[in-house]
XYZ file of C-alpha atoms in Angstrom:
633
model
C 0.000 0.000 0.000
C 2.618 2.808 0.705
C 4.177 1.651 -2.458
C 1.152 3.028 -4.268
C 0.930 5.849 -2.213
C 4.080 6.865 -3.068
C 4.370 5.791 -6.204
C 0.605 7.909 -7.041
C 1.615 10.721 -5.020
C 5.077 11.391 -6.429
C 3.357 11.244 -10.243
C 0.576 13.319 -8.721
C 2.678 16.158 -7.590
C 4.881 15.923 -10.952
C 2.208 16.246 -12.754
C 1.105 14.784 -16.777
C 3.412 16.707 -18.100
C 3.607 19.912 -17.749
C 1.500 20.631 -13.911
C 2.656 21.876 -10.821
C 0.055 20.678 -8.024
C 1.403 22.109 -5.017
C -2.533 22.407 -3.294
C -2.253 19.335 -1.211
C -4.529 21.064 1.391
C -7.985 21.220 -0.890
C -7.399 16.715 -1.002
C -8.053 17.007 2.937
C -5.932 15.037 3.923
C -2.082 14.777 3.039
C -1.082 11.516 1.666
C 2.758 11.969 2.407
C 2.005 11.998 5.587
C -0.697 10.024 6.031
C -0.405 5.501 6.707
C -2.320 3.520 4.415
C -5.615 3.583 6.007
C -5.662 7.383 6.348
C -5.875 7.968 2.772
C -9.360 7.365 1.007
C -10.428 7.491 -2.421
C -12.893 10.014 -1.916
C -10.607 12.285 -1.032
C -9.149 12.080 -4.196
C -12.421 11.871 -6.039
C -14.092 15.497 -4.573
C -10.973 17.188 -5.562
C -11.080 15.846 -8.707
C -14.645 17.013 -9.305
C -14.435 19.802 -7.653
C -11.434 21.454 -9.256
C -12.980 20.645 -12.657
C -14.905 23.245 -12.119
C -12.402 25.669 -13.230
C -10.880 28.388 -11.164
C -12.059 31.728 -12.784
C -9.059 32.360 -14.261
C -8.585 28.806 -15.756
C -12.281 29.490 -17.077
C -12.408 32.162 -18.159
C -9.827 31.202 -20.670
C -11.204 27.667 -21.434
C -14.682 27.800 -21.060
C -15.630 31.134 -22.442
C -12.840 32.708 -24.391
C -11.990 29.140 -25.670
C -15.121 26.865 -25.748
C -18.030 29.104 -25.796
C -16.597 31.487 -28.384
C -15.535 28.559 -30.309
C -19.045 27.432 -30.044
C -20.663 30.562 -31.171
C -22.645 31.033 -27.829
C -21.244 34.521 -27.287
C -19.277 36.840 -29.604
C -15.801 37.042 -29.760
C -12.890 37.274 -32.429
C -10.357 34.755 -30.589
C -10.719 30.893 -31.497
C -13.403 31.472 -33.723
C -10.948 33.691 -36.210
C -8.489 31.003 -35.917
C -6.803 32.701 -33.036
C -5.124 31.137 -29.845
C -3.136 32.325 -26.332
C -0.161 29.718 -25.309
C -0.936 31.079 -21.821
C -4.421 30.486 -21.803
C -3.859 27.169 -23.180
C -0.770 25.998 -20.853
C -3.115 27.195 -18.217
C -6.239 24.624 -19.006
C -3.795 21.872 -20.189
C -2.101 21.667 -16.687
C -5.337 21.839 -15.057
C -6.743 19.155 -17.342
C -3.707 17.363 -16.354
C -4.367 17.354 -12.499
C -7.760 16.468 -12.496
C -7.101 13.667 -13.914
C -4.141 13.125 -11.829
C -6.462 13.083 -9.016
C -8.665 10.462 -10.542
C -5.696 7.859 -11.571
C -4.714 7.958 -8.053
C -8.239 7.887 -6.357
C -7.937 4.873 -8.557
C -4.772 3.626 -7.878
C -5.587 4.323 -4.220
C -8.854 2.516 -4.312
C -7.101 -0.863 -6.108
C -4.397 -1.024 -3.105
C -7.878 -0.751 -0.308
C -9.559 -3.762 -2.515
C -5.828 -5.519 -2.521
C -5.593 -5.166 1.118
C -7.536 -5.375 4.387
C -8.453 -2.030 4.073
C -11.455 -2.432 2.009
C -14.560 -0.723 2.789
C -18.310 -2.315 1.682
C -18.070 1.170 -0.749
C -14.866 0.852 -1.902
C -15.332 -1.402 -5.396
C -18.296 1.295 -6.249
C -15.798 4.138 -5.663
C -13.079 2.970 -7.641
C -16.196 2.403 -10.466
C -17.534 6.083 -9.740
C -13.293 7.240 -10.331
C -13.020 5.628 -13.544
C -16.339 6.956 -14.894
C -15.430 10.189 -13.797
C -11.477 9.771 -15.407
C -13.482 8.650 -18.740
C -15.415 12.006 -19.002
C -11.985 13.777 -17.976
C -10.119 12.112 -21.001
C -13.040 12.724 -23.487
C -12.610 16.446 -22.444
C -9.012 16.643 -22.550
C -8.768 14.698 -26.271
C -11.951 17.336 -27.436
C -9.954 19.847 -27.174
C -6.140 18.877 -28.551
C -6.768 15.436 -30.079
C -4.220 12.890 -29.219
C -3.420 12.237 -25.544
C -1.962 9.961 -23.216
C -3.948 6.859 -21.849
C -1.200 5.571 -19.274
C -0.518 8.461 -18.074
C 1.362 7.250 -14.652
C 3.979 5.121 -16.585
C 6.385 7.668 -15.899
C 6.950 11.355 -16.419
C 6.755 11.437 -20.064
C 4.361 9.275 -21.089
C 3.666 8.073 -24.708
C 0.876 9.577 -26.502
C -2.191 7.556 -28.024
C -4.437 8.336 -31.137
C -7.798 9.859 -30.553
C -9.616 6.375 -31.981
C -7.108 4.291 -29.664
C -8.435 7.104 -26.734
C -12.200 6.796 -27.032
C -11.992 3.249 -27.585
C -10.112 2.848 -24.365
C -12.996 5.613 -22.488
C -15.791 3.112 -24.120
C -14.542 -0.057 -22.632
C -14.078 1.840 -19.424
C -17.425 3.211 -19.207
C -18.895 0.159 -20.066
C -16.932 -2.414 -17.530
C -17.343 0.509 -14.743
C -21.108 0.770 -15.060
C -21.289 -2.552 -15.150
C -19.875 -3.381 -11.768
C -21.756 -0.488 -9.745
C -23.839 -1.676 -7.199
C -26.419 0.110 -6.171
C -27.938 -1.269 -3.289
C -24.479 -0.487 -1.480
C -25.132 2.066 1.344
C -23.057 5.090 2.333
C -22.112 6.488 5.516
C -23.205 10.168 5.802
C -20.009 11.605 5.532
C -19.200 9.868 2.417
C -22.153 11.931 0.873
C -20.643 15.222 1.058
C -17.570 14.040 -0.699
C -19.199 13.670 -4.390
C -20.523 17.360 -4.883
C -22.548 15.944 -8.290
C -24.574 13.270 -6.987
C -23.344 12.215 -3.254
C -22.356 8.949 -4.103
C -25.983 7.829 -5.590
C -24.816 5.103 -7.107
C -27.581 4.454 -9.530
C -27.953 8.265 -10.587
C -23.920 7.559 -11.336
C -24.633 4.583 -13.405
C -27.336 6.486 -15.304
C -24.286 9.019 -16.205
C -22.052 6.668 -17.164
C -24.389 5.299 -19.676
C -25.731 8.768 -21.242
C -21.862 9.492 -21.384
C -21.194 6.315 -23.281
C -24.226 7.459 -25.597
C -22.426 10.871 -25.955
C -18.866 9.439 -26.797
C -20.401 6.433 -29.137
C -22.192 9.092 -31.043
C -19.360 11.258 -31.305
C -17.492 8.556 -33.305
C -20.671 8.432 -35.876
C -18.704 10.111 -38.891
C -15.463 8.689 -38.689
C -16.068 4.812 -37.145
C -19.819 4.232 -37.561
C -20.013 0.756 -36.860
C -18.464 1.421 -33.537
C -20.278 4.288 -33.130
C -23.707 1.971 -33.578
C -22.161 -0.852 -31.397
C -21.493 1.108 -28.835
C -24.501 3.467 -28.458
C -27.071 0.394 -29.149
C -25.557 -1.463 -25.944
C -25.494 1.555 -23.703
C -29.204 2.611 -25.131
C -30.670 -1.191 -24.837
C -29.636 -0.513 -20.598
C -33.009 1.179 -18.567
C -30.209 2.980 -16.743
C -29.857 6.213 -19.040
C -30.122 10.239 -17.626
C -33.993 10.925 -18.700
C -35.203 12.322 -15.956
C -34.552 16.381 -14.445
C -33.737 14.630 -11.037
C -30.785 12.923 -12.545
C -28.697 15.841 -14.215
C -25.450 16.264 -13.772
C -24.417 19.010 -11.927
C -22.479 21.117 -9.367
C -23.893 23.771 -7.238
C -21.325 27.173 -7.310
C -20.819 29.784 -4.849
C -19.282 33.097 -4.812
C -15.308 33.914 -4.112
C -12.124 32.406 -5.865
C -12.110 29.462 -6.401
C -12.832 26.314 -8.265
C -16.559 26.529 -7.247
C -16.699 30.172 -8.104
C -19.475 30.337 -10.942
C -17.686 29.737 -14.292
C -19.092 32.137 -16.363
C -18.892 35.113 -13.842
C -15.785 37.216 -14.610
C -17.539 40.821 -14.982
C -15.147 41.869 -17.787
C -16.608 39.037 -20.653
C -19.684 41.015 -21.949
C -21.002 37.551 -23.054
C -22.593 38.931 -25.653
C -25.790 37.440 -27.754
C -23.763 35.665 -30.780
C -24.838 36.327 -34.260
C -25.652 32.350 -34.320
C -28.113 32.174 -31.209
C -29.508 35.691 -32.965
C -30.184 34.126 -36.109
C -31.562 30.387 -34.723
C -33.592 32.086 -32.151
C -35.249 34.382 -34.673
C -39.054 33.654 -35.289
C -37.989 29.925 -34.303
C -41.488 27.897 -32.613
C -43.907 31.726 -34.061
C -44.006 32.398 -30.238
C -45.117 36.156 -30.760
C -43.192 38.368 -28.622
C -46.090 40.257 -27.531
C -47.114 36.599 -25.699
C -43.462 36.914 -23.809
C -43.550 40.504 -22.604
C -45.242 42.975 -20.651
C -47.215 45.364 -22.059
C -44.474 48.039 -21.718
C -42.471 45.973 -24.299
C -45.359 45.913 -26.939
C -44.903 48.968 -28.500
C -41.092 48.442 -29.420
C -42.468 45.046 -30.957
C -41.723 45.057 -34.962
C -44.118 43.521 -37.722
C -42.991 39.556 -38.842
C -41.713 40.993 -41.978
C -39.548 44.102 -40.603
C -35.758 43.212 -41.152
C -34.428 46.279 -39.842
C -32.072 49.094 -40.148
C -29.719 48.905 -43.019
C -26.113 50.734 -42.109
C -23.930 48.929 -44.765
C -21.294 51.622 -44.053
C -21.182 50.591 -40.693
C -22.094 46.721 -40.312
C -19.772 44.070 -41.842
C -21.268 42.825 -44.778
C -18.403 40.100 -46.063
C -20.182 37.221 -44.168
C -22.520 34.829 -44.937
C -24.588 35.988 -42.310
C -28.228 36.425 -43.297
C -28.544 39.929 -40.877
C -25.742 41.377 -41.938
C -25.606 45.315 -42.682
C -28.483 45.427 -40.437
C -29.493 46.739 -37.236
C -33.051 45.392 -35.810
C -34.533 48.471 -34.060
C -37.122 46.341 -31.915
C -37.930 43.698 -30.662
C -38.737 40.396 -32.732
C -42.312 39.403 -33.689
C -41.462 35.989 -32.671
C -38.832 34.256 -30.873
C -37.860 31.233 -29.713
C -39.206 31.748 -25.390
C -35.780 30.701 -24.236
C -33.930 33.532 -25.841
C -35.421 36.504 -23.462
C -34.590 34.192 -20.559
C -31.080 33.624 -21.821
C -30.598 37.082 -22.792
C -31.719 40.164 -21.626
C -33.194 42.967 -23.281
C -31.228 46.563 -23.206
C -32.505 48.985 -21.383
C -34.718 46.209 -18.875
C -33.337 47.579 -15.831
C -36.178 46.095 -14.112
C -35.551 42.827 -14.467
C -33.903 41.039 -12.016
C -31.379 39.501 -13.759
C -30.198 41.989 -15.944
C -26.503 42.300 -15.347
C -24.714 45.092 -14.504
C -21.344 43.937 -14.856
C -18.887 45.462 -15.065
C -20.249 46.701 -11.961
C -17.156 49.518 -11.516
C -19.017 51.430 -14.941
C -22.576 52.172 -15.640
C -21.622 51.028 -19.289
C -24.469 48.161 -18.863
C -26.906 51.002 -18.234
C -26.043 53.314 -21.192
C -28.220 52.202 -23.823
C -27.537 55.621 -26.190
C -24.598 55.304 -29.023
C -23.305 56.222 -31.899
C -22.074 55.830 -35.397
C -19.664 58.262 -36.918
C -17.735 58.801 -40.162
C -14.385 58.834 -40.452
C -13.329 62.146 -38.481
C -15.277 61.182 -35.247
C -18.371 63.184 -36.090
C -21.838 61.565 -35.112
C -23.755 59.992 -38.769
C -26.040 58.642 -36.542
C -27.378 58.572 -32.820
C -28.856 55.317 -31.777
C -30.962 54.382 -28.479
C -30.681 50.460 -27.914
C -33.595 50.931 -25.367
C -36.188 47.358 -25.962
C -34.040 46.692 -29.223
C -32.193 42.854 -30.067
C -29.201 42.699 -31.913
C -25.562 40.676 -31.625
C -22.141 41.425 -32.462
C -20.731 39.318 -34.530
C -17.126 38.264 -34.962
C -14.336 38.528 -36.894
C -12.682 41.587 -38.914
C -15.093 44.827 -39.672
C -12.245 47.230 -40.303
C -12.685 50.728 -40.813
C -16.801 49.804 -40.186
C -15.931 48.666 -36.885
C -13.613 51.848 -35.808
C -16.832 54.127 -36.545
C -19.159 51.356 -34.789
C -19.637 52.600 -31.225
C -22.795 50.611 -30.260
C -22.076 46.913 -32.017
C -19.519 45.858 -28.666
C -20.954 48.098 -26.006
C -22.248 46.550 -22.432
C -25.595 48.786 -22.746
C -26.609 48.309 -26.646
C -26.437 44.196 -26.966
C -28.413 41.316 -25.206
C -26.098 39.597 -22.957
C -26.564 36.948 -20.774
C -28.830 36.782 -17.630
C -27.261 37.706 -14.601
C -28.366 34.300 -13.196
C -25.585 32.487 -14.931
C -22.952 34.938 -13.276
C -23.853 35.342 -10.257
C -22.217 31.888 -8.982
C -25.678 31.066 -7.873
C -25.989 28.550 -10.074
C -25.785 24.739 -10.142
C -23.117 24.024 -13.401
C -24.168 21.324 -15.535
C -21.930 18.581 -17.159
C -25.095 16.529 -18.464
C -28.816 17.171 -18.751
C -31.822 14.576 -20.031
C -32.416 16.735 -23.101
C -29.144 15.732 -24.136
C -29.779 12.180 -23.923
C -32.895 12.258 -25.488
C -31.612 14.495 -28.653
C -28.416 11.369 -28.977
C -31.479 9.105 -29.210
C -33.122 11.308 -31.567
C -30.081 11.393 -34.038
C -29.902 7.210 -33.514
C -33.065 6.439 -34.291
C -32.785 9.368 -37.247
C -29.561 6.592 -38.366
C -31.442 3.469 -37.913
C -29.648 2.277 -35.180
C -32.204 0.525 -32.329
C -33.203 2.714 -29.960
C -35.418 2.848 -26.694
C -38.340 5.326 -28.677
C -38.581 6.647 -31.935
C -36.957 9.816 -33.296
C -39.384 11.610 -33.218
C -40.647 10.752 -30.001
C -36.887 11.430 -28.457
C -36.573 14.788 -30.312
C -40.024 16.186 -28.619
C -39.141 14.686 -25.253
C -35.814 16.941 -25.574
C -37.348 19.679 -26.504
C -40.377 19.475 -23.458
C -37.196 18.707 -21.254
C -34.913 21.548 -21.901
C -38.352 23.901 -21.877
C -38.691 22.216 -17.998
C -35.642 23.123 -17.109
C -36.062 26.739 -18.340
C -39.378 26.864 -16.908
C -41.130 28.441 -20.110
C -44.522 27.205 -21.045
C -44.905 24.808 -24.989
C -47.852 26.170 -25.869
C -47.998 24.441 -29.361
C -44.482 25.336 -29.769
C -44.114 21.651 -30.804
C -46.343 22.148 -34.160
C -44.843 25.461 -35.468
C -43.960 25.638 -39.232
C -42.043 28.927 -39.041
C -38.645 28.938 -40.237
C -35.936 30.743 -38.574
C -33.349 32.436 -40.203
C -31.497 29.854 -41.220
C -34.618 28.454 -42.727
C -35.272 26.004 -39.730
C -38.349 24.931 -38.519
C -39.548 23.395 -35.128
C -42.111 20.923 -36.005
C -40.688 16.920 -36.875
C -43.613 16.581 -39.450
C -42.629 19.571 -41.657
C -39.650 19.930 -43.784
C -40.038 21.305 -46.596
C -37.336 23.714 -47.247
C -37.966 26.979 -47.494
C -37.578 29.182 -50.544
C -34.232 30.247 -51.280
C -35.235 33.797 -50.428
C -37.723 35.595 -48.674
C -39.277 39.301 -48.775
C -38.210 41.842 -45.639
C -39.332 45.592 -45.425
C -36.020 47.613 -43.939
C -35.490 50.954 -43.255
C -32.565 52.718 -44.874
C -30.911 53.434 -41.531
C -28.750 56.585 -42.900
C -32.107 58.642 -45.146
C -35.047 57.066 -43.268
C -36.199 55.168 -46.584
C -38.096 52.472 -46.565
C -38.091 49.733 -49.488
C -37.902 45.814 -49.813
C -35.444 43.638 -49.224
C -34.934 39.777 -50.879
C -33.296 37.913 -47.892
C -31.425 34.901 -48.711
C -31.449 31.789 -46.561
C -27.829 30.990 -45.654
C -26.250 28.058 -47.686
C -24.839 25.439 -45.183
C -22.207 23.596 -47.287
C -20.332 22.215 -44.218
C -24.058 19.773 -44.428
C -25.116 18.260 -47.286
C -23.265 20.701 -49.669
C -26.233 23.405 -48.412
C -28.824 21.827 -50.472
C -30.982 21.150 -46.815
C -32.177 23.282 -44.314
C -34.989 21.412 -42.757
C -34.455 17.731 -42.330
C -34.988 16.083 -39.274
C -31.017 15.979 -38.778
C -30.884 19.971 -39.005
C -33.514 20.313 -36.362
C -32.588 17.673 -33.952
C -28.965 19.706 -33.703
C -30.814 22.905 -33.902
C -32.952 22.030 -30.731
C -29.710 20.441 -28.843
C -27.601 23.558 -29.990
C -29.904 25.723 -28.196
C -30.705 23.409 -25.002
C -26.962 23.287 -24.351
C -26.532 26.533 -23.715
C -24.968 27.627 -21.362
C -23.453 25.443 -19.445
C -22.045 23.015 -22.327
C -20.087 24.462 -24.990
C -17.544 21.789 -25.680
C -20.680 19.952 -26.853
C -21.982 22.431 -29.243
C -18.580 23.194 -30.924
C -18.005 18.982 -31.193
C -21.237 18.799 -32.242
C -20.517 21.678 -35.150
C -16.852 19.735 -35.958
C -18.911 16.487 -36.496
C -21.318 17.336 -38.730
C -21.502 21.024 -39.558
C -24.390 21.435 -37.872
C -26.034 23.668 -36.780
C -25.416 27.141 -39.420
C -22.550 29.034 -38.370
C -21.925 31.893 -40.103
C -18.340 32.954 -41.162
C -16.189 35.520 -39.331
C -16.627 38.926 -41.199
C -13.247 39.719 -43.336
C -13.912 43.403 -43.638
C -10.083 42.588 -43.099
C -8.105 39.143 -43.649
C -8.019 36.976 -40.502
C -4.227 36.041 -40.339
C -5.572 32.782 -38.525
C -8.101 31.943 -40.871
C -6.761 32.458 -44.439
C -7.941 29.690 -46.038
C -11.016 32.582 -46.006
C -10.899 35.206 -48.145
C -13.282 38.406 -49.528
C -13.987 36.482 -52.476
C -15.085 33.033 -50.649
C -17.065 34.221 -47.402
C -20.445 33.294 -48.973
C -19.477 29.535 -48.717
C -19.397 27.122 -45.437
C -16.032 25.352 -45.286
C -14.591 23.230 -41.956
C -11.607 25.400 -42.659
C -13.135 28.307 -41.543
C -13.553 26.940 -37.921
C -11.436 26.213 -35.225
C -10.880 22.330 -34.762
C -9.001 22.113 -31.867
C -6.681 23.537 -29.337
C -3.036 24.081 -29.942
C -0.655 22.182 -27.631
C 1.151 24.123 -24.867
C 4.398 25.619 -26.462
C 6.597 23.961 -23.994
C 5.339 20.316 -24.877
C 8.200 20.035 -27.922
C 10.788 20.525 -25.015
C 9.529 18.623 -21.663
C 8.142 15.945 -23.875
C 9.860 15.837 -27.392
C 8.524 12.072 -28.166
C 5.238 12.484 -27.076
C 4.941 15.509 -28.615
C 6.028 13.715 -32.369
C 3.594 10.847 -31.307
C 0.947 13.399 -30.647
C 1.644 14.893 -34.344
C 2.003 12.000 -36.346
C -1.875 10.751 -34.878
C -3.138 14.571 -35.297
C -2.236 13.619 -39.465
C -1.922 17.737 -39.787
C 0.246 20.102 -38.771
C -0.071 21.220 -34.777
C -3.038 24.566 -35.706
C -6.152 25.215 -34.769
C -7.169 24.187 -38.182
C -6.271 20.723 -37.938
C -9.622 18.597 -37.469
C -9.984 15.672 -35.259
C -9.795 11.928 -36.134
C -13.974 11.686 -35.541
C -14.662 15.255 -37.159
C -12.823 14.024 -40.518
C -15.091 13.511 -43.615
């Protein structure tokens, strides 16, 4: 037993590769100093969950300058240009690193207990509940670079293992570990406190395990299919799967500094309403806006047909984005309900969970800006007062310098203050995910619990649950959003490739008529589809996801181009992105997304085989551009 001890704990503090892991306090106890029966696996297990929350500065980085930008849930010009920081990156990699250090020795720990006389009657489900958890921790980790280590605690440097080699290994795991949970095991009370998701319930645990295995199976569907369909049918053909509100995955936060401090709730990221969510949202279920709001909203509400403002001098237009040039001046005739409790209106200072961060400004309460020409004089005076409009990313060049309301805290949606507050309970899985995998299974003819249709609705009614919005007959709606989606699984025809839109000449005060076209999506089907039953089962996920899962939506968008992103504007080139151009930003191309994350700079030098291994599986050059084994086509 103190063999393993020391042999965990000397790998632990030295890290993966690169980490220094120097907190011994937040494990509780310190297993240098402790005998063999003083250290316990769930020690090792709650600080492995626990710090996988993400320190705000590790978070920041990762989950919302990285993942959530990447993902197109809020605006910003970093990964999803093509961009990348080597510190923010080092700083998630070494984290990624000791988390799962923590889980190979909660493991390694646990196997020496079951070896000795130090078993407890909880002590096989532990080691079960640590290799679930390490499987999820891998799958994260190889989502965002690719190729990584499975044996990690061979030595310092370990060898590096392909992506297909990696998720077969997390399969066979999550399969063997679910297996040999026992629920009917009982906990001592202070065992509970010690898992911070589900307090050691161990069938709420298996139910994870299998909806993960569903996640990861599915992930595989493009690149190894028949695994894919082997794997997900086996997990899926099990009555323990995460259906139910009760069973979600999830971590309560709290205020301060810390890992548990919320992970979205640096006051600095505006967390802007993304062109994407703008456009998918838009007229998406015919919920009328007038059915939403209060009556002091209805007058700012616009007619079904009203596009908007036009300011071409001032609004990137060289993106495939179907609002671009203009500026909506209202409020939406219909939207989907989730977007005004996402999002909040500017200007709804009433509402409690409007945010006023940065809370050192009243920027978040200055709803009056301007555009100018090029000598700084005002063109035009705008009040973003009950108005809803995004960003979007990229390059606007000279339009962006005489912008002044596009990137301000008062003049865009941005998210409720509920999500920053570090009130809130972080989720790592909900039902409405497992339901939409079944969805997309059935949709491939693989055997499934309920049809596809029957899975997509049950997403849908369970993400509306957890936002606590009303259906209404949501479920039946024919109206197309803007990227010519609808809601209801009985309609698809496609809509017309354009569509009539009254807009106001935002410069003169004209009125006339535009011909909007419906973006072509040629990452799916070459862009000849817009409606299937694919489209809108990865429409409705997209959309239940946010906020709390990002990584999903942008693996989700690397898999199968799905759903509509629209290209970074190139008012200017993107250095990062040049496979896009001025004459090519009308198309939909992989290569004009971010596939992955960079490796830390210093990998070459503190692990110059591993890092070659790593390469040589990537089969592309080390850049963001590089897809993934399971995204390839």
């Amino acid at each position: 037993m103190k063999n393993i001890l020391r042999k965990s704990w000397g790998l632990l503090a030295a890290g993966l590769l690169l980490t220094s892991c120097n907190d011994f306090e937040e494990l509780n106890v310190n297993p240098v100093a402790a005998s063999g029966d003083q250290v316990q696996v769930e020690y090792f297990i709650n600080n492995s969950i626990i710090s996988a929350q993400m320190n705000p500065d590790v978070a920041e980085r990762s989950f919302i300058l990285y993942w959530k930008v990447a993902a197109h849930y809020q605006e910003g010009s970093s990964l999803s240009a093509g961009g990348y920081n080597d510190g923010w990156t080092t700083a998630y990699y070494n984290q990624v690193a000791s988390w799962l250090n923590a889980a190979n020795t909660a493991i390694d720990v646990a196997n020496g207990h079951i070896s000795s006389d130090k078993k407890q009657p909880y002590t096989e489900n532990l080691l079960q509940v640590a290799r679930i958890w390490r499987a999820y921790l891998m799958s994260e980790m190889s989502d965002n670079f690719g190729p990584i280590p499975i044996n990690a605690f061979q030595g310092e440097n370990p060898d590096f293992s392909s992506e297909k080699d990696v998720y077969y290994f997390i399969l066979a795991e999550l399969k063997d570990a679910s297996a040999k949970l026992d629920p009917s095991v009982t906990n001592p009370d202070r065992l509970k406190v010690l898992d911070p998701a589900y307090a050691y319930d161990y069938a709420k645990w298996r139910k994870y395990a299998n909806s993960l295995r569903l996640r990861l199976a599915m992930r595989l569907s493009e690149a190894d299919p028949a695994k894919a369909k082997a794997e997900f049918e086996e997990a899926a053909a099990s009555s323990d799967l995460l259906l139910n509100m009760s069973d979600i995955f999830k971590v309560q936060e709290k205020p301060g500094w810390d890992a548990l401090t919320g992970v979205m709730s640096r006051e600095w990221n505006m967390q802007y309403l993304s062109q994407t969510l703008f456009n998918t949202y838009f007229n998406l279920g015919g919920v009328e806006s007038v059915n939403q709001l209060g009556s002091s909203y209805h007058a700012a509400i616009k007619p079904k047909n009203w596009m908007g403002q036009k300011f071409e001098n001032h609004f990137a237009t060289l993106t495939n984005n179907p609002s671009a040039g203009y500026w909506f001046n209202g409020l939406p005739h219909a939207i989907d309900p989730r977007a005004y409790k996402a999002f909040t209106i500017p200007g709804d200072f009433t509402n409690p969970n409007f945010s006023n961060y940065p809370s050192w400004t009243t920027d978040a309460r200055n709803t009056k800006r301007q555009l100018v020409d090029d000598n700084g004089g005002v063109v035009k005076e705008i009040d973003a007062t009950n108005t809803w409009n995004s960003a979007g990313n990229g390059s606007w060049g000279a339009k962006g310098a005489k912008n002044r309301v596009y990137s301000y805290p008062g003049t865009i949606p941005r998210m409720s203050q509920q999500f920053r507050a570090s009130q809130s309970e972080r989720i790592f899985f909900g039902p409405w995910e497992t339901y939409f995998l079944i969805a997309e299974a059935a949709l491939r003819g693989w055997n499934t619990p309920m049809t596809a249709k029957e899975a997509y609705e049950a997403g849908i009614a369970s993400n509306f649950t957890y936002w606590s919005v009303p259906m209404g007959a949501y479920l039946s709606s024919n109206e197309y959003n803007r990227n010519g989606t609808s809601v209801s699984w009985d309609h698809t025809a496609e809509p017309p490739s354009t569509y009539p839109m009254q807009y106001e000449n935002g410069y003169t005060g004209a009125q006339d008529v535009a011909m909007i076209k419906y973006p072509d999506n040629h990452q799916y089907k070459n862009g000849s589809v817009k409606n299937d039953h694919l489209t809108k089962i990865i429409t409705q996920k997209y959309i239940a996801q946010f906020p709390w899962l990002p990584l999903e939506a942008w693996s989700d968008h690397r898999r199968l181009g799905l759903p509509f992103f629209e290209n970074p504007a190139v008012e200017n080139p993107l250095p990062n992105l040049p496979a896009l151009t001025s004459s090519n930003y009308m198309e939909s191309k992989k290569e004009f997304f971010p596939q992955r994350l960079r490796y830390p700079s210093s990998l070459p030098n503190t692990n110059t085989n591993g890092y070659r291994q790593a390469v040589e599986f990537l089969g592309g050059a080390d850049e963001v551009t590089t897809p993934l084994w399971w995204a390839k086509k």
